[in-house]
Amino acid sequence: MAKGRRRKSYGHHNTVSAIIVYTLLALLLVGGVTVGGAMWYVHHTDEEQAAQASAAKAAEARRKQAFIAKVAPTAQSLYSQYKIFPSITIAQAILESDWGESSLSAEYNNLFGVKGTNPANTKEMTTQEYVNGEWQTIKARFRVYASYAQSITDHAQLFTRGTTWNAQQYQRVLAAQDYKTQAKALQADGYATDPDYASKLIEIIATYGLTKYDPAAAGQTSQAGASSR
């Protein structure tokens, strides 16, 4: 009888062991599924974020190219009359209007921060200017334009008519034979208060390949001038 009871006890232990084993296997299976699911979720999330970042980058590139395409034709059409390199005009528009997204450009088509005094065609706004070695926030009146083309034309005319105190203010700008010289002349002739203005324009032109909008003859003159120096 004792032996029979021991055999029954063995069977009971075997059942308990099997339950434990199955439980452990189930836990391992659930754990594996959970870990695998978590890893898939992380991987899937990373892929989604990468796709979103890529889409945002592509949209940003399209937005910038659309702005350049909007400014370039007028800038090119004015070169023969005013001798402002289209690459310079486009770079100035990019820098000064933040790709057409500044309040001044978005609301009033003023791409270059051109100021005025007539309340009938200006708006008072705040701006940052570099004065006495530091950036300062000031209020000033800025011209209001009906279109980008009107703003670009007025900007080009500014260089030929000069300022109210000096009609010859921008003679070095007009005499420049390449975009780099013209960028530096803008700063030297007092067009902008930013001490890094010329280098910023040159960097923008190089980054976005804006010299392709300049006349071919002007580019050849620039190359000839560079080789002779």
Coordinates of N, CA and C in Angstrom, one line a residue:
M1 N 0.8 -1.2 0.0 CA 0.0 0.0 0.0 C 0.9 1.3 0.0
A2 N 2.0 1.2 0.8 CA 2.9 2.3 0.9 C 3.5 2.6 -0.5
K3 N 3.8 1.5 -1.2 CA 4.4 1.7 -2.5 C 3.4 2.4 -3.4
G4 N 2.1 1.9 -3.3 CA 1.1 2.5 -4.2 C 0.9 4.0 -3.9
R5 N 1.0 4.3 -2.6 CA 0.8 5.8 -2.3 C 2.0 6.6 -2.8
R6 N 3.2 6.0 -2.8 CA 4.4 6.7 -3.3 C 4.2 7.0 -4.8
R7 N 3.7 5.9 -5.5 CA 3.5 6.1 -7.0 C 2.5 7.2 -7.2
K8 N 1.5 7.3 -6.4 CA 0.5 8.3 -6.5 C 1.1 9.7 -6.3
S9 N 2.0 9.7 -5.3 CA 2.7 11.0 -5.0 C 3.6 11.4 -6.1
Y10 N 4.3 10.4 -6.8 CA 5.1 10.8 -7.9 C 4.2 11.4 -9.0
G11 N 3.1 10.8 -9.3 CA 2.2 11.4 -10.3 C 1.8 12.8 -10.0
H12 N 1.5 13.0 -8.7 CA 1.1 14.4 -8.3 C 2.2 15.4 -8.5
H13 N 3.5 14.9 -8.2 CA 4.6 15.8 -8.4 C 4.9 16.1 -9.9
N14 N 4.7 15.1 -10.7 CA 4.9 15.2 -12.1 C 3.9 16.2 -12.7
T15 N 2.6 16.2 -12.2 CA 1.6 17.1 -12.6 C 2.0 18.5 -12.3
V16 N 2.4 18.7 -11.0 CA 2.8 20.1 -10.5 C 4.0 20.6 -11.4
S17 N 4.9 19.7 -11.6 CA 6.1 20.1 -12.4 C 5.7 20.5 -13.8
A18 N 4.8 19.7 -14.4 CA 4.3 20.1 -15.7 C 3.6 21.4 -15.7
I19 N 2.8 21.7 -14.7 CA 2.1 23.0 -14.6 C 3.1 24.1 -14.5
I20 N 4.2 23.9 -13.7 CA 5.2 24.9 -13.5 C 5.9 25.2 -14.8
V21 N 6.3 24.1 -15.5 CA 7.0 24.2 -16.8 C 6.1 24.9 -17.8
Y22 N 4.8 24.5 -17.9 CA 3.9 25.2 -18.9 C 3.8 26.7 -18.5
T23 N 3.7 26.9 -17.2 CA 3.5 28.3 -16.8 C 4.7 29.2 -17.2
L24 N 5.9 28.6 -16.9 CA 7.2 29.3 -17.3 C 7.2 29.5 -18.8
L25 N 6.9 28.5 -19.6 CA 6.9 28.6 -21.0 C 5.9 29.7 -21.5
A26 N 4.7 29.7 -20.8 CA 3.7 30.7 -21.2 C 4.3 32.1 -20.9
L27 N 4.9 32.2 -19.7 CA 5.5 33.5 -19.3 C 6.5 34.0 -20.3
L28 N 7.4 33.0 -20.7 CA 8.4 33.3 -21.6 C 7.9 33.7 -23.0
L29 N 6.8 33.0 -23.4 CA 6.1 33.3 -24.6 C 5.5 34.7 -24.6
V30 N 4.8 35.0 -23.5 CA 4.2 36.3 -23.3 C 5.3 37.4 -23.3
G31 N 6.3 37.1 -22.5 CA 7.4 38.1 -22.4 C 8.1 38.3 -23.7
G32 N 8.3 37.3 -24.5 CA 8.9 37.4 -25.8 C 8.0 38.2 -26.7
V33 N 6.7 38.0 -26.7 CA 5.8 38.8 -27.5 C 5.8 40.2 -27.1
T34 N 5.8 40.4 -25.8 CA 5.8 41.8 -25.2 C 7.1 42.5 -25.7
V35 N 8.2 41.9 -25.5 CA 9.5 42.5 -25.9 C 9.6 42.7 -27.4
G36 N 9.1 41.7 -28.1 CA 9.1 41.9 -29.6 C 8.2 43.0 -30.0
G37 N 7.0 43.1 -29.3 CA 6.1 44.2 -29.7 C 6.7 45.5 -29.3
A38 N 7.4 45.6 -28.2 CA 8.0 46.9 -27.8 C 9.1 47.3 -28.8
M39 N 9.9 46.3 -29.2 CA 10.9 46.6 -30.1 C 10.4 47.0 -31.5
W40 N 9.3 46.3 -31.9 CA 8.6 46.7 -33.2 C 8.1 48.1 -33.1
Y41 N 7.5 48.5 -31.9 CA 6.9 49.8 -31.7 C 8.0 50.9 -31.8
V42 N 9.1 50.6 -31.1 CA 10.2 51.6 -31.1 C 10.7 51.7 -32.5
H43 N 10.9 50.6 -33.2 CA 11.4 50.7 -34.6 C 10.4 51.4 -35.5
H44 N 9.1 51.1 -35.3 CA 8.1 51.7 -36.2 C 8.0 53.2 -35.9
T45 N 8.1 53.6 -34.6 CA 8.1 55.0 -34.2 C 9.3 55.7 -34.8
D46 N 10.5 55.1 -34.7 CA 11.7 55.7 -35.3 C 11.5 55.9 -36.8
E47 N 10.9 54.9 -37.5 CA 10.7 55.0 -38.9 C 9.7 56.2 -39.2
E48 N 8.7 56.3 -38.4 CA 7.7 57.3 -38.6 C 8.3 58.7 -38.4
Q49 N 9.1 58.8 -37.4 CA 9.8 60.1 -37.1 C 10.7 60.5 -38.2
A50 N 11.5 59.5 -38.7 CA 12.4 59.7 -39.8 C 11.6 60.2 -41.1
A51 N 10.5 59.5 -41.3 CA 9.7 59.8 -42.5 C 9.1 61.3 -42.4
Q52 N 8.7 61.6 -41.2 CA 8.1 62.9 -40.9 C 9.2 64.0 -41.1
A53 N 10.4 63.7 -40.6 CA 11.5 64.7 -40.7 C 11.9 64.8 -42.1
S54 N 11.9 63.7 -42.9 CA 12.3 63.8 -44.3 C 11.2 64.6 -45.1
A55 N 9.9 64.4 -44.8 CA 8.9 65.1 -45.4 C 8.9 66.6 -45.1
A56 N 9.2 66.9 -43.8 CA 9.3 68.3 -43.4 C 10.5 69.0 -44.1
K57 N 11.6 68.3 -44.3 CA 12.8 68.8 -45.0 C 12.5 69.1 -46.4
A58 N 11.8 68.1 -47.0 CA 11.4 68.3 -48.5 C 10.5 69.5 -48.7
A59 N 9.5 69.6 -47.7 CA 8.5 70.7 -47.8 C 9.3 72.0 -47.6
E60 N 10.2 72.1 -46.7 CA 11.0 73.3 -46.5 C 11.8 73.7 -47.8
A61 N 12.4 72.7 -48.4 CA 13.2 72.9 -49.6 C 12.3 73.4 -50.7
R62 N 11.1 72.9 -50.8 CA 10.1 73.3 -51.9 C 9.7 74.8 -51.6
R63 N 9.5 75.1 -50.3 CA 9.1 76.4 -49.9 C 10.1 77.5 -50.3
K64 N 11.4 77.1 -50.0 CA 12.5 78.0 -50.3 C 12.7 78.2 -51.8
Q65 N 12.6 77.1 -52.5 CA 12.7 77.2 -54.0 C 11.6 78.0 -54.6
A66 N 10.4 77.9 -54.1 CA 9.3 78.6 -54.6 C 9.5 80.1 -54.3
F67 N 10.1 80.5 -53.2 CA 10.4 81.9 -52.9 C 11.4 82.4 -53.9
I68 N 12.5 81.6 -54.1 CA 13.5 82.1 -55.1 C 12.9 82.2 -56.5
A69 N 12.0 81.3 -56.9 CA 11.4 81.4 -58.2 C 10.5 82.6 -58.3
K70 N 10.0 83.0 -57.2 CA 9.1 84.2 -57.3 C 9.8 85.5 -57.4
V71 N 11.0 85.5 -56.8 CA 11.8 86.7 -56.7 C 12.7 86.9 -58.0
A72 N 13.3 85.7 -58.4 CA 14.3 85.7 -59.5 C 13.9 86.5 -60.8
P73 N 12.7 86.2 -61.4 CA 12.4 86.8 -62.7 C 12.5 88.4 -62.7
T74 N 12.0 89.0 -61.6 CA 12.1 90.5 -61.6 C 13.5 90.9 -61.3
A75 N 14.2 90.2 -60.5 CA 15.6 90.6 -60.2 C 16.4 90.5 -61.5
Q76 N 16.2 89.5 -62.3 CA 16.9 89.3 -63.6 C 16.5 90.4 -64.6
S77 N 15.2 90.7 -64.6 CA 14.8 91.7 -65.6 C 15.3 93.1 -65.4
L78 N 15.7 93.4 -64.1 CA 16.2 94.7 -63.7 C 17.7 94.8 -63.8
Y79 N 18.4 93.7 -64.0 CA 19.9 93.8 -64.0 C 20.4 94.7 -65.1
S80 N 19.9 94.6 -66.3 CA 20.5 95.4 -67.4 C 20.4 96.9 -67.1
Q81 N 19.3 97.3 -66.4 CA 19.1 98.8 -66.2 C 19.8 99.3 -64.9
Y82 N 19.8 98.4 -63.9 CA 20.3 98.9 -62.6 C 21.6 98.3 -62.1
K83 N 22.1 97.2 -62.8 CA 23.3 96.6 -62.6 C 23.5 96.0 -61.1
I84 N 22.4 95.6 -60.6 CA 22.4 94.8 -59.3 C 22.3 93.4 -59.7
F85 N 23.3 92.6 -59.3 CA 23.3 91.2 -59.7 C 22.0 90.5 -59.1
P86 N 21.3 89.7 -59.9 CA 20.2 89.0 -59.5 C 20.5 88.1 -58.2
S87 N 21.7 87.5 -58.2 CA 22.0 86.7 -57.0 C 22.1 87.5 -55.8
I88 N 22.5 88.8 -55.9 CA 22.6 89.7 -54.7 C 21.1 90.1 -54.3
T89 N 20.3 90.4 -55.3 CA 18.9 90.8 -55.0 C 18.2 89.6 -54.3
I90 N 18.3 88.4 -54.8 CA 17.7 87.3 -54.2 C 18.2 87.0 -52.8
A91 N 19.5 87.0 -52.7 CA 20.1 86.8 -51.3 C 19.6 87.8 -50.3
Q92 N 19.6 89.1 -50.8 CA 19.1 90.1 -49.9 C 17.7 89.9 -49.5
A93 N 16.8 89.5 -50.4 CA 15.4 89.2 -50.1 C 15.3 88.1 -49.1
I94 N 16.1 87.0 -49.3 CA 16.1 85.9 -48.4 C 16.5 86.3 -47.0
L95 N 17.6 87.0 -46.9 CA 18.1 87.4 -45.6 C 17.2 88.4 -44.9
E96 N 16.8 89.4 -45.6 CA 16.0 90.5 -44.9 C 14.6 90.2 -44.7
S97 N 14.0 89.2 -45.5 CA 12.6 88.9 -45.3 C 12.4 87.6 -44.6
D98 N 13.5 86.9 -44.3 CA 13.4 85.5 -43.8 C 12.5 84.6 -44.7
W99 N 12.9 84.6 -46.0 CA 12.3 83.8 -47.0 C 10.8 84.2 -47.2
G100 N 10.5 85.5 -47.0 CA 9.2 86.0 -47.2 C 8.3 85.8 -46.1
E101 N 8.8 85.4 -44.9 CA 7.9 85.1 -43.8 C 7.9 86.1 -42.7
S102 N 8.7 87.2 -42.8 CA 8.7 88.3 -41.9 C 7.3 89.0 -42.0
S103 N 6.9 89.6 -40.9 CA 5.6 90.3 -41.0 C 5.6 91.4 -42.0
L104 N 6.8 92.1 -42.2 CA 6.9 93.2 -43.1 C 6.7 92.7 -44.6
S105 N 7.3 91.5 -44.9 CA 7.2 91.0 -46.2 C 5.8 90.3 -46.4
A106 N 5.4 89.5 -45.5 CA 4.2 88.7 -45.6 C 2.9 89.6 -45.7
E107 N 2.9 90.7 -44.9 CA 1.7 91.6 -44.9 C 1.8 92.8 -45.8
Y108 N 3.1 93.2 -46.1 CA 3.2 94.5 -46.9 C 4.1 94.4 -48.1
N109 N 4.6 93.1 -48.4 CA 5.4 92.9 -49.6 C 6.8 93.6 -49.6
N110 N 7.2 94.1 -48.4 CA 8.4 94.8 -48.3 C 9.5 93.8 -48.0
L111 N 10.3 93.4 -49.0 CA 11.3 92.3 -48.9 C 12.6 92.8 -48.3
F112 N 12.9 94.1 -48.4 CA 14.2 94.6 -48.0 C 14.3 95.6 -46.9
G113 N 13.2 95.7 -46.2 CA 13.2 96.6 -45.0 C 13.3 98.1 -45.4
V114 N 12.8 98.5 -46.6 CA 12.9 99.8 -47.1 C 12.0 100.7 -46.3
K115 N 12.6 101.8 -45.8 CA 11.9 102.7 -44.9 C 11.3 103.9 -45.7
G116 N 10.4 104.6 -45.0 CA 9.7 105.7 -45.6 C 9.2 106.7 -44.6
T117 N 8.7 107.8 -45.0 CA 8.2 108.8 -44.0 C 6.7 109.1 -44.2
N118 N 6.2 108.8 -45.4 CA 4.8 109.2 -45.7 C 3.9 108.2 -45.1
P119 N 3.0 108.7 -44.1 CA 2.1 107.8 -43.5 C 1.1 107.1 -44.4
A120 N 0.9 107.7 -45.6 CA 0.0 107.1 -46.6 C 0.5 105.8 -47.2
N121 N 1.8 105.6 -47.3 CA 2.3 104.4 -47.9 C 3.3 103.7 -47.0
T122 N 3.3 103.9 -45.7 CA 4.2 103.2 -44.8 C 3.4 102.7 -43.6
K123 N 4.1 101.8 -42.9 CA 3.6 101.3 -41.6 C 4.7 101.3 -40.6
E124 N 4.3 101.7 -39.3 CA 5.3 101.7 -38.3 C 5.5 100.3 -37.7
M125 N 6.7 99.9 -37.6 CA 7.0 98.5 -37.0 C 8.3 98.6 -36.3
T126 N 8.5 97.6 -35.5 CA 9.8 97.5 -34.7 C 10.8 96.7 -35.6
T127 N 12.1 97.0 -35.4 CA 13.2 96.3 -36.1 C 14.4 96.3 -35.3
Q128 N 15.4 95.4 -35.7 CA 16.6 95.3 -35.0 C 17.7 96.0 -35.8
E129 N 18.5 96.9 -35.3 CA 19.6 97.6 -36.0 C 20.8 97.6 -35.1
Y130 N 21.9 97.5 -35.8 CA 23.2 97.4 -35.1 C 23.8 98.8 -34.9
V131 N 23.7 99.3 -33.7 CA 24.1 100.7 -33.4 C 25.1 100.8 -32.3
N132 N 26.2 101.5 -32.5 CA 27.2 101.7 -31.5 C 27.7 100.3 -30.9
G133 N 27.9 99.4 -31.8 CA 28.5 98.1 -31.4 C 27.5 97.1 -30.8
E134 N 26.2 97.4 -30.8 CA 25.3 96.4 -30.3 C 23.9 96.5 -31.0
W135 N 23.2 95.4 -30.9 CA 21.9 95.3 -31.5 C 20.9 96.0 -30.7
Q136 N 20.1 96.8 -31.3 CA 19.0 97.6 -30.6 C 17.7 97.5 -31.3
T137 N 16.6 97.4 -30.5 CA 15.3 97.4 -31.1 C 14.7 98.8 -31.2
I138 N 14.3 99.2 -32.4 CA 13.8 100.5 -32.6 C 12.5 100.5 -33.4
K139 N 11.8 101.6 -33.4 CA 10.6 101.7 -34.2 C 10.9 102.6 -35.4
A140 N 10.3 102.2 -36.5 CA 10.5 102.9 -37.8 C 9.4 102.7 -38.7
R141 N 9.2 103.6 -39.7 CA 8.2 103.5 -40.7 C 8.8 102.8 -41.9
F142 N 8.0 101.8 -42.4 CA 8.5 101.0 -43.6 C 7.5 101.1 -44.7
R143 N 8.0 101.1 -45.9 CA 7.2 101.2 -47.1 C 6.3 100.0 -47.3
V144 N 5.1 100.3 -47.8 CA 4.1 99.2 -48.1 C 4.1 99.1 -49.7
Y145 N 4.1 97.9 -50.2 CA 4.1 97.6 -51.6 C 2.9 96.7 -52.0
A146 N 2.5 96.9 -53.3 CA 1.4 96.1 -53.8 C 1.9 94.7 -54.2
S147 N 3.2 94.5 -54.4 CA 3.7 93.2 -54.9 C 5.2 93.1 -54.6
Y148 N 5.7 91.9 -54.7 CA 7.1 91.6 -54.6 C 7.8 92.4 -55.7
A149 N 7.3 92.4 -56.9 CA 7.9 93.1 -58.1 C 8.1 94.5 -57.8
Q150 N 7.1 95.2 -57.2 CA 7.2 96.6 -56.9 C 8.3 96.8 -55.8
S151 N 8.4 95.9 -54.9 CA 9.4 96.1 -53.8 C 10.8 95.9 -54.4
I152 N 11.0 94.9 -55.3 CA 12.3 94.6 -55.9 C 12.7 95.8 -56.8
T153 N 11.7 96.4 -57.5 CA 12.0 97.5 -58.4 C 12.5 98.8 -57.6
D154 N 11.8 99.0 -56.5 CA 12.1 100.2 -55.7 C 13.5 100.0 -55.0
H155 N 13.8 98.7 -54.7 CA 15.1 98.4 -54.1 C 16.2 98.7 -55.1
A156 N 16.0 98.3 -56.3 CA 17.0 98.5 -57.3 C 17.2 100.0 -57.6
Q157 N 16.1 100.7 -57.6 CA 16.2 102.2 -57.9 C 16.9 102.9 -56.8
L158 N 16.8 102.4 -55.6 CA 17.5 103.0 -54.4 C 19.0 103.2 -54.7
F159 N 19.6 102.2 -55.3 CA 21.0 102.3 -55.6 C 21.4 103.3 -56.6
T160 N 20.5 103.6 -57.6 CA 20.8 104.6 -58.6 C 20.5 106.0 -58.1
R161 N 19.5 106.1 -57.3 CA 19.2 107.5 -56.8 C 19.9 107.9 -55.6
G162 N 20.5 106.9 -54.9 CA 21.3 107.2 -53.7 C 20.4 107.6 -52.5
T163 N 20.9 108.2 -51.5 CA 20.2 108.6 -50.4 C 19.9 110.1 -50.5
T164 N 19.0 110.6 -49.6 CA 18.7 112.0 -49.6 C 19.8 112.9 -49.3
W165 N 20.8 112.3 -48.6 CA 22.0 113.1 -48.2 C 23.2 112.9 -49.1
N166 N 23.1 111.8 -49.9 CA 24.3 111.5 -50.8 C 23.8 110.8 -52.0
A167 N 23.6 111.5 -53.1 CA 23.2 110.8 -54.4 C 24.2 109.8 -54.9
Q168 N 25.4 109.9 -54.5 CA 26.5 108.9 -55.0 C 26.8 107.8 -53.9
Q169 N 25.8 107.7 -53.0 CA 26.1 106.7 -51.9 C 26.5 105.3 -52.3
Y170 N 25.9 104.8 -53.4 CA 26.1 103.4 -53.8 C 26.9 103.2 -55.1
Q171 N 27.8 104.2 -55.4 CA 28.6 104.1 -56.6 C 29.4 102.8 -56.7
R172 N 30.0 102.4 -55.6 CA 30.8 101.2 -55.6 C 30.0 99.9 -55.8
V173 N 28.7 100.0 -55.3 CA 27.8 98.9 -55.5 C 27.5 98.8 -57.0
L174 N 27.2 99.9 -57.6 CA 26.9 99.9 -59.1 C 28.1 99.5 -60.0
A175 N 29.3 99.8 -59.5 CA 30.5 99.6 -60.3 C 31.0 98.1 -60.2
A176 N 30.5 97.4 -59.2 CA 31.0 96.0 -59.0 C 30.8 95.1 -60.2
Q177 N 31.8 94.3 -60.4 CA 31.8 93.4 -61.6 C 31.5 91.9 -61.2
D178 N 31.3 91.7 -60.0 CA 30.9 90.3 -59.6 C 30.1 90.4 -58.2
Y179 N 29.4 89.3 -57.9 CA 28.6 89.4 -56.7 C 29.3 89.5 -55.4
K180 N 30.5 89.0 -55.3 CA 31.2 89.1 -54.0 C 31.6 90.5 -53.8
T181 N 32.1 91.2 -54.9 CA 32.5 92.6 -54.7 C 31.3 93.5 -54.4
Q182 N 30.2 93.1 -55.1 CA 29.0 93.9 -54.8 C 28.5 93.7 -53.4
A183 N 28.5 92.5 -52.9 CA 28.1 92.2 -51.5 C 29.0 93.1 -50.5
K184 N 30.3 93.1 -50.7 CA 31.2 93.8 -49.9 C 30.9 95.3 -50.0
A185 N 30.6 95.8 -51.2 CA 30.4 97.2 -51.5 C 29.1 97.7 -50.8
L186 N 28.1 96.8 -50.7 CA 26.9 97.1 -50.0 C 27.2 97.5 -48.5
Q187 N 28.0 96.7 -47.9 CA 28.4 97.0 -46.5 C 29.3 98.2 -46.4
A188 N 30.3 98.3 -47.3 CA 31.2 99.5 -47.3 C 30.4 100.8 -47.6
D189 N 29.4 100.7 -48.4 CA 28.7 102.0 -48.7 C 27.6 102.3 -47.7
G190 N 27.5 101.5 -46.7 CA 26.5 101.8 -45.6 C 25.1 101.4 -45.8
Y191 N 24.9 100.4 -46.7 CA 23.5 99.9 -46.9 C 22.9 99.3 -45.7
A192 N 23.7 98.4 -45.0 CA 23.2 97.7 -43.8 C 24.1 98.0 -42.6
T193 N 23.4 97.9 -41.4 CA 24.2 98.1 -40.2 C 24.8 96.8 -39.6
D194 N 24.4 95.7 -40.1 CA 24.9 94.4 -39.7 C 26.4 94.2 -40.1
P195 N 27.3 94.1 -39.2 CA 28.7 94.0 -39.6 C 29.0 92.7 -40.4
D196 N 28.2 91.7 -40.4 CA 28.4 90.5 -41.1 C 27.5 90.4 -42.3
Y197 N 27.0 91.5 -42.8 CA 26.0 91.5 -43.9 C 26.6 90.9 -45.1
A198 N 27.7 91.4 -45.5 CA 28.3 90.9 -46.8 C 28.6 89.4 -46.8
S199 N 29.2 88.9 -45.7 CA 29.5 87.5 -45.6 C 28.3 86.6 -45.6
K200 N 27.2 87.1 -45.0 CA 25.9 86.4 -45.0 C 25.3 86.3 -46.4
L201 N 25.4 87.4 -47.1 CA 24.9 87.3 -48.5 C 25.7 86.3 -49.4
I202 N 27.0 86.4 -49.2 CA 27.9 85.5 -50.0 C 27.6 84.0 -49.7
E203 N 27.4 83.8 -48.4 CA 27.1 82.4 -48.0 C 25.8 81.9 -48.5
I204 N 24.8 82.7 -48.5 CA 23.5 82.4 -49.0 C 23.6 82.1 -50.5
I205 N 24.3 83.0 -51.3 CA 24.4 82.8 -52.7 C 25.1 81.4 -53.0
A206 N 26.2 81.1 -52.2 CA 26.9 79.9 -52.4 C 26.0 78.7 -52.1
T207 N 25.3 78.7 -51.0 CA 24.5 77.6 -50.5 C 23.4 77.2 -51.5
Y208 N 22.7 78.2 -52.0 CA 21.6 78.0 -52.9 C 21.9 78.1 -54.4
G209 N 23.2 78.3 -54.7 CA 23.6 78.3 -56.1 C 22.9 79.5 -56.9
L210 N 22.9 80.6 -56.3 CA 22.1 81.7 -56.9 C 22.8 82.4 -58.1
T211 N 24.1 82.1 -58.3 CA 24.8 82.7 -59.4 C 24.2 82.3 -60.7
K212 N 23.5 81.2 -60.7 CA 22.9 80.7 -62.0 C 21.9 81.7 -62.5
Y213 N 21.4 82.6 -61.7 CA 20.4 83.6 -62.1 C 21.1 84.9 -62.7
D214 N 22.5 85.0 -62.5 CA 23.2 86.1 -63.0 C 23.5 86.0 -64.5
P215 N 23.6 87.1 -65.2 CA 23.9 87.0 -66.6 C 25.2 86.3 -66.9
A216 N 25.2 85.5 -67.9 CA 26.4 84.7 -68.3 C 27.6 85.7 -68.5
A217 N 27.4 86.8 -69.2 CA 28.4 87.7 -69.5 C 29.1 88.3 -68.2
A218 N 28.2 88.5 -67.2 CA 28.7 89.0 -65.9 C 29.6 88.0 -65.2
G219 N 29.2 86.7 -65.3 CA 29.9 85.6 -64.7 C 31.3 85.5 -65.4
Q220 N 31.3 85.7 -66.7 CA 32.6 85.6 -67.5 C 33.5 86.8 -67.1
T221 N 32.9 87.9 -66.9 CA 33.7 89.1 -66.4 C 34.3 88.9 -65.1
S222 N 33.5 88.2 -64.2 CA 33.9 87.9 -62.9 C 35.1 87.0 -62.9
Q223 N 35.0 85.9 -63.7 CA 36.1 84.9 -63.8 C 37.3 85.5 -64.4
A224 N 37.2 86.4 -65.4 CA 38.3 87.1 -66.0 C 39.0 88.0 -65.0
G225 N 38.2 88.6 -64.2 CA 38.8 89.5 -63.2 C 39.5 88.7 -62.1
A226 N 39.0 87.6 -61.8 CA 39.6 86.8 -60.7 C 40.9 86.2 -61.3
S227 N 41.0 85.8 -62.6 CA 42.2 85.2 -63.1 C 43.3 86.3 -63.3
S228 N 42.9 87.5 -63.4 CA 43.9 88.5 -63.7 C 44.6 89.1 -62.4
R229 N 43.9 88.7 -61.2 CA 44.4 89.2 -59.9 C 45.5 88.4 -59.4

